[in-house]
Structures are given as C-alpha cells and as structure tokens.
Short mmCIF file of C-alpha atoms and ligand atoms in Angstrom, two decimals:
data_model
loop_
_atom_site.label_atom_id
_atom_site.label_comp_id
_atom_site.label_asym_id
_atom_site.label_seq_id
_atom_site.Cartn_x
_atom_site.Cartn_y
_atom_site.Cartn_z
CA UNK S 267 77.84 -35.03 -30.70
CA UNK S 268 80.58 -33.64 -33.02
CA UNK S 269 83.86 -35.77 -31.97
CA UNK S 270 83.33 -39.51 -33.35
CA UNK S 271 82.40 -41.89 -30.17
CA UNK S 272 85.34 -44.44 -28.83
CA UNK S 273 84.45 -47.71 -29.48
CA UNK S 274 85.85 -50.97 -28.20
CA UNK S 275 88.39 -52.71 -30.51
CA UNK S 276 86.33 -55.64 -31.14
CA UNK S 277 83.45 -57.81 -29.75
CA UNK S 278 85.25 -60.11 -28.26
CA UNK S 279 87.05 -56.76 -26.48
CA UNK S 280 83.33 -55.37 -25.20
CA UNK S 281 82.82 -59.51 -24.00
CA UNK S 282 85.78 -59.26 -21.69
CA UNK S 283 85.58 -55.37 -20.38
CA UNK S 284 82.07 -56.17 -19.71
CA UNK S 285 82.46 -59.34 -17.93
CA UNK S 286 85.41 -57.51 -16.42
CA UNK S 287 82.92 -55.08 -14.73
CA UNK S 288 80.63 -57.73 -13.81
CA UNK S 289 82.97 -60.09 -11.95
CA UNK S 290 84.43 -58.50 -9.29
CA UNK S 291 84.58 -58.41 -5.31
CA UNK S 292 80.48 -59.23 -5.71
CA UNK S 293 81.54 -62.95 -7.22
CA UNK S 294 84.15 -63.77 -5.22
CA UNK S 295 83.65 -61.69 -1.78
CA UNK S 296 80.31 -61.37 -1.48
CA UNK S 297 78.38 -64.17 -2.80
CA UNK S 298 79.93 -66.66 -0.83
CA UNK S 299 79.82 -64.46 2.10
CA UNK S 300 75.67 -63.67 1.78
CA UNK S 301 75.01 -67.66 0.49
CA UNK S 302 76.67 -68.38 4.29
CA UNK S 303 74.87 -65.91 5.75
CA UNK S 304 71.59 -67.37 3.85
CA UNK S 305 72.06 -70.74 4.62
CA UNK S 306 73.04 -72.15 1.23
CA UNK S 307 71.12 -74.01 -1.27
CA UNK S 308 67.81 -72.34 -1.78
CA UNK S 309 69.52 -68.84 -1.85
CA UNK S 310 71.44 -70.05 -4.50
CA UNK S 311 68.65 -71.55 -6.49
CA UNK S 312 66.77 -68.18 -5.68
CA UNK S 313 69.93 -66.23 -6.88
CA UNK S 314 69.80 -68.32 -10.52
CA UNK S 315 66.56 -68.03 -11.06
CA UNK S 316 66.76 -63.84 -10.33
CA UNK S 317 69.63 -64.31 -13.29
CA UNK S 318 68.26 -65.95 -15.94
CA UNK S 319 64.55 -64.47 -15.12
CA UNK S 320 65.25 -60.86 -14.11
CA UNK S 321 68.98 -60.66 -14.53
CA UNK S 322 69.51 -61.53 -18.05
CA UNK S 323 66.69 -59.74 -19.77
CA UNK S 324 67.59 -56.38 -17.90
CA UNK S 325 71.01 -56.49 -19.27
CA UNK S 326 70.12 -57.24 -22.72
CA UNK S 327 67.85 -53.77 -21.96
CA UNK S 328 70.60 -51.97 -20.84
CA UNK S 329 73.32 -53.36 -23.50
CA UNK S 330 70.06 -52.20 -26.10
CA UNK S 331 69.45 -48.70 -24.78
CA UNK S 332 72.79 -48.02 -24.98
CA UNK S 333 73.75 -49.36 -28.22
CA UNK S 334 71.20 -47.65 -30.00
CA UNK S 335 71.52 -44.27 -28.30
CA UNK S 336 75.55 -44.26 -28.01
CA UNK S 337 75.03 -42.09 -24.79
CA UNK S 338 75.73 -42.91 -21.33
CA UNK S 339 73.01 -43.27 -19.32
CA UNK S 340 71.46 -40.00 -18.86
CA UNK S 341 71.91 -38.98 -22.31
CA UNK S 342 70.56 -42.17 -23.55
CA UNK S 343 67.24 -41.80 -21.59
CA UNK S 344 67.13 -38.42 -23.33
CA UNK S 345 67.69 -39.37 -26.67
CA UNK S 346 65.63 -42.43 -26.27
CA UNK S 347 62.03 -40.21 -25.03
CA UNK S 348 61.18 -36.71 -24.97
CA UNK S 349 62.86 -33.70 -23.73
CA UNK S 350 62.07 -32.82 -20.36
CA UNK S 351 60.65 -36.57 -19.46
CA UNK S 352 60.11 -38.46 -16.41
CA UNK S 353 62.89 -40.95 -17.35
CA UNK S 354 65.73 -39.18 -17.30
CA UNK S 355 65.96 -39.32 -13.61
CA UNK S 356 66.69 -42.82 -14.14
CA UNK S 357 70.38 -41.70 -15.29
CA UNK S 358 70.75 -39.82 -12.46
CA UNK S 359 70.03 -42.15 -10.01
CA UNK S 360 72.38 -44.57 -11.67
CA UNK S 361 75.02 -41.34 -11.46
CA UNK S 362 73.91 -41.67 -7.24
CA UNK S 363 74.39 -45.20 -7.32
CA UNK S 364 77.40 -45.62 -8.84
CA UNK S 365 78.88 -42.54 -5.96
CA UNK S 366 77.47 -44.78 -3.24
CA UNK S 367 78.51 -48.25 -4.43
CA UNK S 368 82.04 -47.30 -5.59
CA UNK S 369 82.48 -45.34 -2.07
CA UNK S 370 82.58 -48.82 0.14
CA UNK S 371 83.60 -51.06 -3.07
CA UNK S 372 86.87 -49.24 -3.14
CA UNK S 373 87.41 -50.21 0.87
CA UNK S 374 86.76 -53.70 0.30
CA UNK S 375 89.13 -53.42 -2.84
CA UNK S 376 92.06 -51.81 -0.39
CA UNK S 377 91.71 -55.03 1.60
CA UNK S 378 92.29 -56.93 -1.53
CA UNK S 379 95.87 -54.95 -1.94
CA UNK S 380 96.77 -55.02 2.04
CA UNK S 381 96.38 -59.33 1.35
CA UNK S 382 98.73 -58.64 -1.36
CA UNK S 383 101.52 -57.18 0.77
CA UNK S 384 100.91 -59.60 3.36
CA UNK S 385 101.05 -62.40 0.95
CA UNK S 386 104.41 -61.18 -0.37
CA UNK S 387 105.48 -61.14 3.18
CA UNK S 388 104.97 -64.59 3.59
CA UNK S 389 102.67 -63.90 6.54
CA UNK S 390 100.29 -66.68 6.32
CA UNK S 391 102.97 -69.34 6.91
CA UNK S 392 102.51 -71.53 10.00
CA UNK S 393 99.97 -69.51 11.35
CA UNK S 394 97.06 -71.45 12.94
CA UNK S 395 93.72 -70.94 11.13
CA UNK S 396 92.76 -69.03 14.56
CA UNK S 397 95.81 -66.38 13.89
CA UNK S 398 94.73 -65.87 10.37
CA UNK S 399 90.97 -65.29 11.49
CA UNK S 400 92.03 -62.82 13.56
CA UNK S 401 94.46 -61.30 11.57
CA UNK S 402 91.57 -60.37 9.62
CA UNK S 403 90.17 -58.48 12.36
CA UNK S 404 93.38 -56.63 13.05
CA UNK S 405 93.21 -55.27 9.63
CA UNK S 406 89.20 -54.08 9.38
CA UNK S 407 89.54 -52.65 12.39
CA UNK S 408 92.48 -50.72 10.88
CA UNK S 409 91.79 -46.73 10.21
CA UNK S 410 94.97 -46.44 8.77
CA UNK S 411 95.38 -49.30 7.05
CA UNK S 412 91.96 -48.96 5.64
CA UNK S 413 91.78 -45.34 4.41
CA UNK S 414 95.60 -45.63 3.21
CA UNK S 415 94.39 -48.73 0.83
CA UNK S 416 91.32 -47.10 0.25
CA UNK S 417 92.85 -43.83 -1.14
CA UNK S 418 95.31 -45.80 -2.82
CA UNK S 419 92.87 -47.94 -5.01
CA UNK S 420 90.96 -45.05 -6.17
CA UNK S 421 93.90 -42.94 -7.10
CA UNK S 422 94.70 -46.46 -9.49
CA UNK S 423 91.09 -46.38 -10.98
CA UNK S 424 90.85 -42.83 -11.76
CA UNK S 425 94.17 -43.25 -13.71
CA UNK S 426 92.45 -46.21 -15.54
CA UNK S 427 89.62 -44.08 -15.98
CA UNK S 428 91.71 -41.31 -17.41
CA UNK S 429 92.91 -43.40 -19.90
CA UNK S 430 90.24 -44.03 -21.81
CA UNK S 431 88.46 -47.19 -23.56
CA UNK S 432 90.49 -48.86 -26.00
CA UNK S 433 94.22 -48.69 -23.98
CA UNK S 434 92.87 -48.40 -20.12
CA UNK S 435 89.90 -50.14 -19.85
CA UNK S 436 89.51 -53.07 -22.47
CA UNK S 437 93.97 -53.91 -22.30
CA UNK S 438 93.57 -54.62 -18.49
CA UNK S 439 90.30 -56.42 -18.86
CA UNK S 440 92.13 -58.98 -22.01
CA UNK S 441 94.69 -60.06 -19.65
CA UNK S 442 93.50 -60.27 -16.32
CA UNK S 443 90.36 -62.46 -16.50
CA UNK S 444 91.12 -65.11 -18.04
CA UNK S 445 94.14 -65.48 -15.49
CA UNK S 446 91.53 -65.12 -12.98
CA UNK S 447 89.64 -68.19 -14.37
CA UNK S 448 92.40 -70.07 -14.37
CA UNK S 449 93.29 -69.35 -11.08
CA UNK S 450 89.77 -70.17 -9.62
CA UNK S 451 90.24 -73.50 -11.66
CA UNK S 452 93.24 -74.41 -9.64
CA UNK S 453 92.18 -73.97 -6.66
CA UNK S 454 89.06 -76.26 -7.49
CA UNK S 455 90.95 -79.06 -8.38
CA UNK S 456 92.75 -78.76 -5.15
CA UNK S 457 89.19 -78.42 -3.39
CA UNK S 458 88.27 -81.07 -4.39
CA UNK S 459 90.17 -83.33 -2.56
CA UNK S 460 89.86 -81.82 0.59
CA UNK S 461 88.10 -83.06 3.43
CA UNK S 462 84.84 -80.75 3.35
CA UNK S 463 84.67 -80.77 -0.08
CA UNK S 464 81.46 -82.78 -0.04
CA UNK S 465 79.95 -80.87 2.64
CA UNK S 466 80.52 -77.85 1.02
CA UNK S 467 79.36 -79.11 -2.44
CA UNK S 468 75.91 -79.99 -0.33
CA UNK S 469 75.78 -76.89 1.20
CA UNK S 470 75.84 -74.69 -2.01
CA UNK S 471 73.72 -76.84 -4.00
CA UNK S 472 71.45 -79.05 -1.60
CA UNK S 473 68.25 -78.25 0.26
CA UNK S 474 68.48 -78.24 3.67
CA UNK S 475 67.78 -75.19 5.57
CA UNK S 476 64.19 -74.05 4.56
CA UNK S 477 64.25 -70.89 6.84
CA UNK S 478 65.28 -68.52 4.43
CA UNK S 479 63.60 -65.03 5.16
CA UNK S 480 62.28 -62.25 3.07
CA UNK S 481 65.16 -60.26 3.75
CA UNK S 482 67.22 -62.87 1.91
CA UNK S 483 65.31 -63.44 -1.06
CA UNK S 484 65.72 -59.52 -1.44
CA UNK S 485 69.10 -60.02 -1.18
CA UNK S 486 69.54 -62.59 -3.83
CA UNK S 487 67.27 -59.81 -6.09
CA UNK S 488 69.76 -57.33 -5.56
CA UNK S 489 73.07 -59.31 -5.75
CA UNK S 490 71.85 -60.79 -8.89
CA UNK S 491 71.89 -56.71 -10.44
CA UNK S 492 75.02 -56.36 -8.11
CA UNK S 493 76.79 -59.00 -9.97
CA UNK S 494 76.03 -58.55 -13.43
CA UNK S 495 76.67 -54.80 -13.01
CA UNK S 496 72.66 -53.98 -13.66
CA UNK S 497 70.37 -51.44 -12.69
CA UNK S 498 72.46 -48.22 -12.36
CA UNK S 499 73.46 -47.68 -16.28
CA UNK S 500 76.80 -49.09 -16.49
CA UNK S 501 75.98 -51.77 -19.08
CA UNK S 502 74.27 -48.43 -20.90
CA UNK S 503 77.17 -46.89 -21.08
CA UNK S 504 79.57 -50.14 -22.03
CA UNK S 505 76.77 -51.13 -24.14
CA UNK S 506 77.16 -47.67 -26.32
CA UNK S 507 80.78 -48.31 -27.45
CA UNK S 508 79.63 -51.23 -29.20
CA UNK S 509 78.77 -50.98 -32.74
CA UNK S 510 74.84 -50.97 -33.94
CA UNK S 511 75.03 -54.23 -35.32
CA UNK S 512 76.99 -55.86 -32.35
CA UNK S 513 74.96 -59.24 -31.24
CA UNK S 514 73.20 -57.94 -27.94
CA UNK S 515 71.86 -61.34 -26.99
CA UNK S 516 74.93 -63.08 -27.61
CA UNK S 517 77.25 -61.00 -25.32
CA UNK S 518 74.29 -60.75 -23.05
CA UNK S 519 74.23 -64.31 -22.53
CA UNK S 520 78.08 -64.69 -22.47
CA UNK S 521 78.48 -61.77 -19.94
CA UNK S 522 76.06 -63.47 -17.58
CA UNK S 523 77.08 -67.15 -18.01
CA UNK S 524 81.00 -66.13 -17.25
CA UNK S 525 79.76 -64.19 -14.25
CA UNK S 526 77.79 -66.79 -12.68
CA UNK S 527 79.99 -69.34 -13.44
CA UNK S 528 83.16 -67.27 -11.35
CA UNK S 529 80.63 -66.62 -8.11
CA UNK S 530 79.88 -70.49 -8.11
CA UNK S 531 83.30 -71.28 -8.64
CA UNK S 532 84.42 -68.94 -5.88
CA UNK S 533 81.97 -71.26 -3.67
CA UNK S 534 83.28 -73.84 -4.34
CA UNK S 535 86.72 -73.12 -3.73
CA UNK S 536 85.97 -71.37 -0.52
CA UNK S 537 83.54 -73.28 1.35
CA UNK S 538 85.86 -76.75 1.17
CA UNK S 539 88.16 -74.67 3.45
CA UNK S 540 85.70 -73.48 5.66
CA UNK S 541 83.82 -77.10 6.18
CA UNK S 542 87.36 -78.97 6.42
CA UNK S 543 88.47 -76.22 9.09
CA UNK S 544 84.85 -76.00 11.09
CA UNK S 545 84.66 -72.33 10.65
CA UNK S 546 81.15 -70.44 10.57
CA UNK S 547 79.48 -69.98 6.63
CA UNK S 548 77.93 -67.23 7.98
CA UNK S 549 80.76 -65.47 9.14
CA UNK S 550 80.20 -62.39 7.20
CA UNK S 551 82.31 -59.98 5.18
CA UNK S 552 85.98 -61.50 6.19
CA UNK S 553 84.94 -65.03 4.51
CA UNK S 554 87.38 -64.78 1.36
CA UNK S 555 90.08 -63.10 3.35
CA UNK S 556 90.29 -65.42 6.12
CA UNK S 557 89.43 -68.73 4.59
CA UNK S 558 92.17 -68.56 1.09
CA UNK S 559 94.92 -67.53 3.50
CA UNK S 560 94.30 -70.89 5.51
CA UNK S 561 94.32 -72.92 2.52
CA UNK S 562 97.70 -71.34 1.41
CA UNK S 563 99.25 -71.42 4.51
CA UNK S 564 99.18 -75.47 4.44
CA UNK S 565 100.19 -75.40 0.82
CA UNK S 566 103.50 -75.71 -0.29
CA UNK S 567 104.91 -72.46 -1.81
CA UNK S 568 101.85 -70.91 0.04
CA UNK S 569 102.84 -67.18 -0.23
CA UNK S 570 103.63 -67.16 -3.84
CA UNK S 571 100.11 -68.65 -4.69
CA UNK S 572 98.46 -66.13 -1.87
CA UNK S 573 99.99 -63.57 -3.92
CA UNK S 574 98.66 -64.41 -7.31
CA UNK S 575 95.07 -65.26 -5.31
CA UNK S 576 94.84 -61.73 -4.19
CA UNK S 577 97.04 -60.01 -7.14
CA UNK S 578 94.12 -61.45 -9.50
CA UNK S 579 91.35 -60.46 -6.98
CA UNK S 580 92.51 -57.13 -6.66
CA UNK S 581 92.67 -56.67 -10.58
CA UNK S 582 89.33 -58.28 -10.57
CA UNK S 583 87.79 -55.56 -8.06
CA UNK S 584 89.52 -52.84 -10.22
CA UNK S 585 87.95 -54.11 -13.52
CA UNK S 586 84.69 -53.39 -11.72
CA UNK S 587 85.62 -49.97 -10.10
CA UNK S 588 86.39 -48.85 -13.55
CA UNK S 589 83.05 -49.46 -14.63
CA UNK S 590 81.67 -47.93 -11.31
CA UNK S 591 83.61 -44.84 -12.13
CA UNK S 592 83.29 -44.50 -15.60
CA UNK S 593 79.29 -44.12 -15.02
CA UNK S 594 79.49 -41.03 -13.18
CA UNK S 595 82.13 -39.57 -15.07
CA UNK S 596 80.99 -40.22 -18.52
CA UNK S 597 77.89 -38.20 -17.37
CA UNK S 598 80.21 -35.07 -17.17
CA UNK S 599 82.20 -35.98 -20.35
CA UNK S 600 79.01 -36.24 -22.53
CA UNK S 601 76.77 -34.00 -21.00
CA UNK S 602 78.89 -31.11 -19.81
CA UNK S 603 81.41 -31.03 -21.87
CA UNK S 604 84.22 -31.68 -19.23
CA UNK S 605 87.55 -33.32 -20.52
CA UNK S 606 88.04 -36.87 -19.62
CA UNK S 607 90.79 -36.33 -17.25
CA UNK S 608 88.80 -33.01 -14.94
CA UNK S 609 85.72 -35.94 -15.27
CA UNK S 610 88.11 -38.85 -13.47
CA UNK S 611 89.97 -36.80 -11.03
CA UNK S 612 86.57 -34.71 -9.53
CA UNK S 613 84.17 -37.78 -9.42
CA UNK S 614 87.04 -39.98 -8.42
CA UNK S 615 88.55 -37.73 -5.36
CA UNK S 616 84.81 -37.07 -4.89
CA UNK S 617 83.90 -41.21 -4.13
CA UNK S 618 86.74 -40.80 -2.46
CA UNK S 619 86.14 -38.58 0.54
CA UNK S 620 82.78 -40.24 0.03
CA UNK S 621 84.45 -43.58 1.27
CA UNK S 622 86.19 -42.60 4.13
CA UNK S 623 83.18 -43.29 6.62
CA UNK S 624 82.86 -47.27 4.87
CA UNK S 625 86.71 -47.43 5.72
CA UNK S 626 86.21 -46.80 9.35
CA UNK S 627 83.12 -48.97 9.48
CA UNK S 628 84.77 -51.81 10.43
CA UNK S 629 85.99 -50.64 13.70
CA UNK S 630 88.06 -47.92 12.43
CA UNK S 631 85.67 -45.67 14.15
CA UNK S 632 83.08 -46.31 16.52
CA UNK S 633 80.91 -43.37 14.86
CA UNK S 634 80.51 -45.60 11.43
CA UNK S 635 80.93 -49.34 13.35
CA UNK S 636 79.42 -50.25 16.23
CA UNK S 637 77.77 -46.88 17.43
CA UNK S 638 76.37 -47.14 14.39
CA UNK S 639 74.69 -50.60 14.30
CA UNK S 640 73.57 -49.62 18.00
CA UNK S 641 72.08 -46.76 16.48
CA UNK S 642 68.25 -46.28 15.47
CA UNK S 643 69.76 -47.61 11.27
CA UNK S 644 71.34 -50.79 13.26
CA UNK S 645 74.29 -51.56 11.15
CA UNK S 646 77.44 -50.15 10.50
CA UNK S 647 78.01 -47.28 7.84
CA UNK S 648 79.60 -49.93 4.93
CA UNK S 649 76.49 -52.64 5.53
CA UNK S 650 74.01 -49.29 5.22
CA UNK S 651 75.45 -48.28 1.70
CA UNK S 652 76.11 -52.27 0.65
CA UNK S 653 71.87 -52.44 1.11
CA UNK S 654 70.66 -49.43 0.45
CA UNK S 655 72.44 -49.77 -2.79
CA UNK S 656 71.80 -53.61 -4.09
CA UNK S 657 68.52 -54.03 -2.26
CA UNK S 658 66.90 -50.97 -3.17
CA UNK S 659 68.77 -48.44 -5.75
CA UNK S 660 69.93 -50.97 -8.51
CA UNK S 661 66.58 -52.99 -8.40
CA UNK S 662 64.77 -50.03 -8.77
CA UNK S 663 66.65 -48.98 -11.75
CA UNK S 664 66.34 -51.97 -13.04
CA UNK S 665 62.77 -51.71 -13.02
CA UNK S 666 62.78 -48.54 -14.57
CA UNK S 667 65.32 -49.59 -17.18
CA UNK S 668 62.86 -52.44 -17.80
CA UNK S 669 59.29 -50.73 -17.97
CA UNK S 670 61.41 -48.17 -20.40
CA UNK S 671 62.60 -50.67 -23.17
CA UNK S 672 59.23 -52.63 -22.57
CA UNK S 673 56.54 -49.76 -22.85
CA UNK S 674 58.66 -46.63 -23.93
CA UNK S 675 60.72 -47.07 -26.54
CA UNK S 676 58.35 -48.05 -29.80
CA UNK S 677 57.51 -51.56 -30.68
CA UNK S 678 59.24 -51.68 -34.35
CA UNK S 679 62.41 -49.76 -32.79
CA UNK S 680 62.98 -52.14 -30.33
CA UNK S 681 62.05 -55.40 -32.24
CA UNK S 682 64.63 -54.03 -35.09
CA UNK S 683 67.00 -53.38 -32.75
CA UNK S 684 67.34 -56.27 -30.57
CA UNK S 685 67.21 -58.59 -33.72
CA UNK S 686 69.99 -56.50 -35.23
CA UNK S 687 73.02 -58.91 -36.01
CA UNK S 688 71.88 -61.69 -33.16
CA UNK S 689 71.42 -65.45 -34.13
CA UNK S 690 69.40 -65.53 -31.15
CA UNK S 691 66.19 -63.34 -33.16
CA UNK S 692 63.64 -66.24 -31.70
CA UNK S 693 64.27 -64.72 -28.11
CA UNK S 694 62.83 -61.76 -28.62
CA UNK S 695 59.01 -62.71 -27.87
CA UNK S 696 60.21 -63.56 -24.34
CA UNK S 697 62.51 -61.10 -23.85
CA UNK S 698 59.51 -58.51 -24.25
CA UNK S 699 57.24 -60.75 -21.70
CA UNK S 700 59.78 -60.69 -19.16
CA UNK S 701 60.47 -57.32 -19.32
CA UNK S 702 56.90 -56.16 -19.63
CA UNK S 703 55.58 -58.48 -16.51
CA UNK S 704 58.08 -60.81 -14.25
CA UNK S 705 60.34 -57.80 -13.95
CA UNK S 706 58.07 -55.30 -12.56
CA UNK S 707 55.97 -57.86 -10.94
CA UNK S 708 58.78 -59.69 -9.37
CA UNK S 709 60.72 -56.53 -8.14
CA UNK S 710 57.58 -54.94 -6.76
CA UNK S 711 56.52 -57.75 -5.03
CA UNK S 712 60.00 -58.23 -3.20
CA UNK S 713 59.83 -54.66 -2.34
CA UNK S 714 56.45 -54.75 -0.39
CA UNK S 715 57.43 -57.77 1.01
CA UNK S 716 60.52 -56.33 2.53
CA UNK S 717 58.30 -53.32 4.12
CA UNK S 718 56.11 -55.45 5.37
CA UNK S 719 52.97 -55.55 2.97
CA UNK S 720 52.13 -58.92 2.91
CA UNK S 721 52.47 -59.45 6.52
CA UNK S 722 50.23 -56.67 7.20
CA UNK S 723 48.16 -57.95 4.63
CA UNK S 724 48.08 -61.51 6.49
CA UNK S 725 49.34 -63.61 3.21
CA UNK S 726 52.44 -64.18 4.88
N1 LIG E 267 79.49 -56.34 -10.72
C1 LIG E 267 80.59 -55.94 -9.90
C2 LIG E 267 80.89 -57.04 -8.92
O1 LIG E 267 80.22 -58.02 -8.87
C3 LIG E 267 80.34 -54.63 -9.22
C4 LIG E 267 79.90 -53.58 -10.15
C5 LIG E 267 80.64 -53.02 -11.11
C6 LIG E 267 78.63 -53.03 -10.25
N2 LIG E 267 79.87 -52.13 -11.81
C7 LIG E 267 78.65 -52.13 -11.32
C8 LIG E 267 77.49 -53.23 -9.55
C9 LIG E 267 77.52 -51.45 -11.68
C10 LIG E 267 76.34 -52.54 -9.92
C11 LIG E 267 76.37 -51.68 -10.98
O2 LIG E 267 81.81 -56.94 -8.17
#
C-alpha cells in the first residue's frame, strides 16, 4: 500500500467508534425482544457466558488480525497466510454477511426514524397502550412507509461512509453514545419505580422457566457475535486503524463491557413497561417500539422525551450501519483500488435494493410475509436473513477467525502481538486456550445440535 493508512484520532476515538458499531438496534431492539421470546433468565445467563467465553476472546482476535495486518478483512487474511490460501474466503464471507445483515438492519433502522416523526408529532399522547400496539402494526405492515425509511437511512450511511474515518465515522460516534447512555440511565431511574419493575427485574435475571430449547441457546451464540459486531470482519477492519501498539485487551474488554451493559440496560428499561401494562415478553420484533411509546405517553412532556428516545436510537442503529457498510466497501477501496466515494455509493445502493424484500416482510407484501412463513422456509423474508445471518454466518466466521489466530498465525507473532502495549499481558495464556478449544468446541457443538445431531444420536 503506497497512500499512508487513516487512522483514528486517538484510542479513546477507536473505544467509542467501536462500541458505536457494537451497540446498536441488536442492544436495544433485539435483545430484549429474543430474551422475551426465550423466556428470560437462563437466556440471559447463556447470553453472558457466550460473551465473556466466546465473545470476548474472538474480538480481541479480530481487533489483533487487524491491527497487525492494517487490511480489512480480506486483505488481512492474505497478508496474515499464504497467497492463494484457504482463509481468505473467510473475508469474503464477512463481505456476504455484512450485504445480508445491513439489507434488513437498515429496515429496522427506518422504523427507528418513522418513531421519530411520530414522536415530533406528538402522536403517542392519550393514546391507550392498545392504540399504540397497534399503531405499530399499521406501520410494519407499511410498504411505503417501510421502503421510503428504508431508502432513506441508507442514503444517510453511505454519506457517513463517504466521509471517511476521522470526520464521519469517529465525530458521530464521540457525541452520540454517551447521550445514549445517559438517556438509557433516565429512563431506569424512572423504571424503577414503576409497578412491574420487580417483575421485570425477576424476569431478566431469575430462574424460572427451564424450557429453553436448542434453538435458543443458538440464538444467544449468535446474538452474542451480533452484538459485539463479531464474526464477519468488522472489528478487522476497525481494529486496523488503530496503531501497532494500541492496548488490544484493554479496548477489547471496554468495547464488550459498554455493550453488554446498554442491552441489559435496555431490559431493564423496557420490560418494567411491559410487566406494569400486562403485555406479552414474547411479543416479538415490535417490543421497543410499542412498549417506550406507552411509557412516554403517560409522562409528562411525553413527545419531547419520545423524540430524544428514538433520535438517540436511530443514531445508535446508524453507528452500527456504518460499520456494516464500511466492511464491504473497504474491500473495494483496498483491494481494487476503487475511490472511497464509487466504494459507498455501489455497495450502499447495492444493500439497498438488497433490502427491499426485508421492508415488505412485515406485511408489506404477502410474497416476503406471510406467504412466506407458510412457505416450505416458514418465516418471513426479514426473520430468514436475521438467522441465517447471526445463527449461522457470523458464528461461523467467528470460528474461522478463531482457529486462524489460534493455529495459523505463528506462536511468537501472536504472543508479541497481543502483549504489545496491554497491561493485561497475564491474559494471554487463556486467551490462546479459549480460542484454540471452547471456541471451536462450543460453536460446533451448537451447530450439530441445531441440525439435529445429538437427537439422532440419542444424547438429547
Ligand atoms: N452490533 C450491532 C448491533 O448490535 C450490529 C452490527 C454492526 C454488526 N456491525 C456488525 C453485527 C458487524 C455483526 C457484525 O446492533
């Protein structure tokens, strides 16, 4: 590479773009939508323990393959082994699964800026928590409403995207999420003395249900790389702006902590309006937007806080669509040659068109919705995409990212490296073991579980 690489303009900048790409619509929409769906509790416990077991050591991988080869992801697999090898595939199919994931993130971001409007419009106001249920409905089912937002949001994050590192990128990410925090902090305190507030504290951190299936334990597997933004190269690619000697394990562990900390949060501020209003947990994708609206519309001043809810959710879902699109385009920037902005616009209008199918999956069309979960796949176009990407796609690269760093890349290259500039040296031994065994071991095992292995076998 001839032109000297962008880098971020500080640590603490690569700590807050980073965590910026990990919380997003997967803290605050979908893990409390999937821990109703799951029953609580034990998914949760199942979800930290995928963190700090699996989670954590695959993004210190990622953050280390892409320091040390400043590439994006396929680049860095090339750089990293031989010409020609096995492993660069891995980059591409983080290049696919960025394309699929951004495609239906972007939808569930439009819904995110259609709150926004209605918020401003004051729409929540003295509407029964029935009326703002179904107002949710009104607005899935929505083609217009759905591709219009839809289009909208990516045109945003391709202009993001076109700006570049230091000014797009890392300036949005400094303001917004520590507003965000804040925010979620707010509402807690005003959780907490609501009515289901203990019920819901029970429900997210109490035994109780013990019939969680397989397919839920895979679930909390692949939200855990969902959340922290793992197994499709995007922490490669953030991770190779950051200078050699930039503590790994320290904004590893920072990343992670922030992220989990915002999806429990978001738990606990939604679930005290579900249990004080007797709506269903496991209501499903509509959770966030139909339970914060009933909360504001009994508070005083109601649409102005609605408005700063979804203003900061939106900005948090764009933080992460940046991060999504900056994958796939970087992979044009560094390894054909194409100037940032061609990169942006053709990926971008590409995930784009791409999307149009998860916007009418909610009703929009019957072709994507409900012919579609009648159909032989049995769920709608947006769901089909949502698994096939978390469940499958990001845990496999994951594992791949994994067995690389752990049996690929030489032992004195990778001890050197992840001991580079960390106080946190002593880790190392561990981070190795994880990588080399429970990673594999765990993600394989979920994986025949899920098609049916161990049944057959009769161990389960
Ligand atoms: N982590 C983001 C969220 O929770 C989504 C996301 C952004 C992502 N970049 C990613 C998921 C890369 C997987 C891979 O909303």
């Amino acid at each position: 590479m001839t032109t000297p690489r962008a880098q971020w303009g500080s640590r603490l900048g690569f700590i807050l773009a980073a965590s910026g790409s990990a919380v997003g619509l997967g803290n605050i929409w979908k893990f409390p939508y999937i821990t109703g769906e799951n029953g609580g509790g034990l998914f949760v416990l199942i979800y930290l323990v995928c963190i700090a077991l699996i989670g954590l050591p695959i993004m210190m991988a990622e953050i280390f393959i892409g320091r040390e080869s400043q590439c994006s992801p396929v680049g860095a697999f090339r750089s990293l082994s031989k010409r020609g090898s096995p492993w660069i595939l891995s980059g591409w199919l983080g290049v696919a699964t960025g394309l699929f994931i951004l495609s239906f993130y972007a939808v569930v971001a439009g819904w995110s800026m259609h709150y926004i409007v209605l918020s401003l419009a004051n729409s929540f106001d003295g509407k029964s928590p029935d009326d703002i249920n179904a107002m949710f409905g009104d607005v899935a089912s929505s083609a217009s409403i759905n591709v219009g937002w839809h289009l909208a949001f990516m045109a945003i994050t391709i202009a993001i995207v076109i700006g570049g590192i230091k000014t797009g990128i890392e300036r949005a990410a400094r303001i917004l999420m520590p507003l965000l925090f804040v925010m979620l902090i707010a509402m807690l305190i005003r959780a907490t003395t609501t009515s289901g507030f203990p019920r819901a504290f029970n429900f997210v951190f109490g035994f109780h249900n013990e019939d969680l299936t397989a397919t839920g334990v895979l679930e909390a597997l692949g939200h855990a790389f969902f959340t922290l933004s793992l197994g499709m190269g995007a922490m490669i690619t953030y991770g190779s702006y950051l200078k050699r000697n930039d503590d790994l394990v320290g904004v590893s562990l920072a990343v992670s902590v922030l992220d989990t900390l915002v999806a429990l949060l978001a738990c606990l501020v939604l679930f005290p309006i579900v249990f004080t209003h007797d709506m269903e947990p496991g209501s499903g994708p509509g959770l966030v937007f139909q339970s914060m609206p009933i909360a504001f519309s009994q508070m005083a001043g109601g649409g102005i806080w609605a408005t700063i809810f979804f203003v900061l959710l939106f900005f948090a879902a764009l933080t992460s669509a940046i991060s999504l699109l900056e994958v796939v385009a970087s992979y044009f920037i560094d390894e054909r040659n194409w100037p940032r902005w061609t990169a942006a616009v053709v990926c971008g209008g590409f995930i784009a068109l791409l999307g149009v199918p998860s916007a009418l999956a909610n009703g929009g069309a019957a072709l994507f919705s409900s012919d579609m979960a009648a159909g032989p796949i049995g769920k709608d176009w947006m769901t089909m995409l949502d698994d096939l990407t978390s469940q499958w796609m990001l845990p496999l690269g994951g594992l791949f990212i994994a067995m690389f760093v752990a049996w690929r890349v030489g032992g004195a290259a990778r001890e050197k490296g992840f001991k580079n500039g960390t106080r946190f040296s002593a880790m190392y031994g561990g981070w190795v073991f994880l990588l080399r065994y429970l990673v594999p071991i765990g993600v394989l095992a979920v994986f025949l579980n899920k098609i049916g292995v161990f049944a057959k076998l009769g161990w389960m």
